[in-house]
């Protein structure tokens, strides 16, 4: 999963993640990774239309979306 997130950051291509919130809700998010640390992802979230920070330990899975950013 980290490889895919790094690739998204380098290639500026969106990925879809399944994310577990603090309240226990699982959501699907399409994001554009803008920064990546050992514990967090900084990204533009298309669902919220805003910059968001995601905790890596709450990301359940990640997959390429198959679309490019224009």
PDB file of C-alpha atoms in Angstrom:
ATOM      1  CA  UNK A   1       0.000   0.000   0.000  1.00  0.00           C
ATOM      2  CA  UNK A   2       2.839   2.430   0.805  1.00  0.00           C
ATOM      3  CA  UNK A   3       4.293   1.875  -2.668  1.00  0.00           C
ATOM      4  CA  UNK A   4       0.958   2.816  -4.262  1.00  0.00           C
ATOM      5  CA  UNK A   5       0.680   5.955  -2.123  1.00  0.00           C
ATOM      6  CA  UNK A   6       4.262   6.986  -2.985  1.00  0.00           C
ATOM      7  CA  UNK A   7       3.529   6.366  -6.666  1.00  0.00           C
ATOM      8  CA  UNK A   8       0.398   8.504  -6.406  1.00  0.00           C
ATOM      9  CA  UNK A   9       2.460  11.297  -4.861  1.00  0.00           C
ATOM     10  CA  UNK A  10       5.204  11.107  -7.497  1.00  0.00           C
ATOM     11  CA  UNK A  11       2.909  10.692 -10.513  1.00  0.00           C
ATOM     12  CA  UNK A  12       0.140  13.002  -9.203  1.00  0.00           C
ATOM     13  CA  UNK A  13      -2.543  10.388  -9.874  1.00  0.00           C
ATOM     14  CA  UNK A  14      -5.536   9.886  -7.572  1.00  0.00           C
ATOM     15  CA  UNK A  15      -6.076   6.756  -5.511  1.00  0.00           C
ATOM     16  CA  UNK A  16      -9.150   5.359  -3.816  1.00  0.00           C
ATOM     17  CA  UNK A  17      -8.832   4.440  -0.164  1.00  0.00           C
ATOM     18  CA  UNK A  18     -11.114   2.775   2.344  1.00  0.00           C
ATOM     19  CA  UNK A  19     -10.678   4.665   5.591  1.00  0.00           C
ATOM     20  CA  UNK A  20     -11.734   3.826   9.141  1.00  0.00           C
ATOM     21  CA  UNK A  21     -12.742   6.960  11.058  1.00  0.00           C
ATOM     22  CA  UNK A  22     -12.175   7.454  14.785  1.00  0.00           C
ATOM     23  CA  UNK A  23     -15.892   6.761  15.288  1.00  0.00           C
ATOM     24  CA  UNK A  24     -15.572   3.386  13.523  1.00  0.00           C
ATOM     25  CA  UNK A  25     -17.213   4.383  10.226  1.00  0.00           C
ATOM     26  CA  UNK A  26     -15.657   3.020   7.027  1.00  0.00           C
ATOM     27  CA  UNK A  27     -15.714   5.434   4.094  1.00  0.00           C
ATOM     28  CA  UNK A  28     -14.450   5.267   0.533  1.00  0.00           C
ATOM     29  CA  UNK A  29     -12.412   8.298  -0.504  1.00  0.00           C
ATOM     30  CA  UNK A  30     -10.789   9.325  -3.764  1.00  0.00           C
ATOM     31  CA  UNK A  31      -7.707  11.325  -2.865  1.00  0.00           C
ATOM     32  CA  UNK A  32      -4.741  13.019  -4.477  1.00  0.00           C
ATOM     33  CA  UNK A  33      -1.687  12.461  -2.275  1.00  0.00           C
ATOM     34  CA  UNK A  34       0.200  15.708  -1.628  1.00  0.00           C
ATOM     35  CA  UNK A  35       2.483  14.539   1.175  1.00  0.00           C
ATOM     36  CA  UNK A  36       3.393  11.302   2.907  1.00  0.00           C
ATOM     37  CA  UNK A  37       5.105  10.615   6.237  1.00  0.00           C
ATOM     38  CA  UNK A  38       5.614   7.419   8.215  1.00  0.00           C
ATOM     39  CA  UNK A  39       2.261   7.967   9.939  1.00  0.00           C
ATOM     40  CA  UNK A  40       0.099  10.353   7.874  1.00  0.00           C
ATOM     41  CA  UNK A  41      -1.090  11.208   4.374  1.00  0.00           C
ATOM     42  CA  UNK A  42      -1.730  14.811   3.368  1.00  0.00           C
ATOM     43  CA  UNK A  43      -4.145  14.785   0.458  1.00  0.00           C
ATOM     44  CA  UNK A  44      -6.863  16.539  -1.454  1.00  0.00           C
ATOM     45  CA  UNK A  45     -10.076  14.621  -0.753  1.00  0.00           C
ATOM     46  CA  UNK A  46     -12.517  14.692  -3.666  1.00  0.00           C
ATOM     47  CA  UNK A  47     -15.420  13.616  -1.420  1.00  0.00           C
ATOM     48  CA  UNK A  48     -14.967  16.583   0.934  1.00  0.00           C
ATOM     49  CA  UNK A  49     -13.566  18.974  -1.676  1.00  0.00           C
ATOM     50  CA  UNK A  50     -10.813  19.980   0.727  1.00  0.00           C
ATOM     51  CA  UNK A  51      -7.316  19.239   1.965  1.00  0.00           C
ATOM     52  CA  UNK A  52      -7.341  16.477   4.584  1.00  0.00           C
ATOM     53  CA  UNK A  53      -4.872  14.561   6.717  1.00  0.00           C
ATOM     54  CA  UNK A  54      -5.364  10.804   6.998  1.00  0.00           C
ATOM     55  CA  UNK A  55      -3.732   8.536   9.562  1.00  0.00           C
ATOM     56  CA  UNK A  56      -1.958   5.697   7.745  1.00  0.00           C
ATOM     57  CA  UNK A  57      -2.951   3.166  10.389  1.00  0.00           C
ATOM     58  CA  UNK A  58      -6.632   3.854   9.585  1.00  0.00           C
ATOM     59  CA  UNK A  59      -6.273   3.251   5.829  1.00  0.00           C
ATOM     60  CA  UNK A  60      -7.699  -0.219   5.245  1.00  0.00           C
ATOM     61  CA  UNK A  61      -6.834  -0.462   1.532  1.00  0.00           C
ATOM     62  CA  UNK A  62      -5.754   1.621  -1.445  1.00  0.00           C
ATOM     63  CA  UNK A  63      -6.197   1.198  -5.203  1.00  0.00           C
ATOM     64  CA  UNK A  64      -5.488   3.228  -8.319  1.00  0.00           C
ATOM     65  CA  UNK A  65      -8.496   5.087  -9.689  1.00  0.00           C
ATOM     66  CA  UNK A  66      -7.412   4.848 -13.313  1.00  0.00           C
ATOM     67  CA  UNK A  67      -7.787   8.568 -13.935  1.00  0.00           C
ATOM     68  CA  UNK A  68      -5.291  11.400 -14.175  1.00  0.00           C
ATOM     69  CA  UNK A  69      -5.384  14.884 -12.727  1.00  0.00           C
ATOM     70  CA  UNK A  70      -5.687  17.586 -15.365  1.00  0.00           C
TER      71      UNK A  70
END
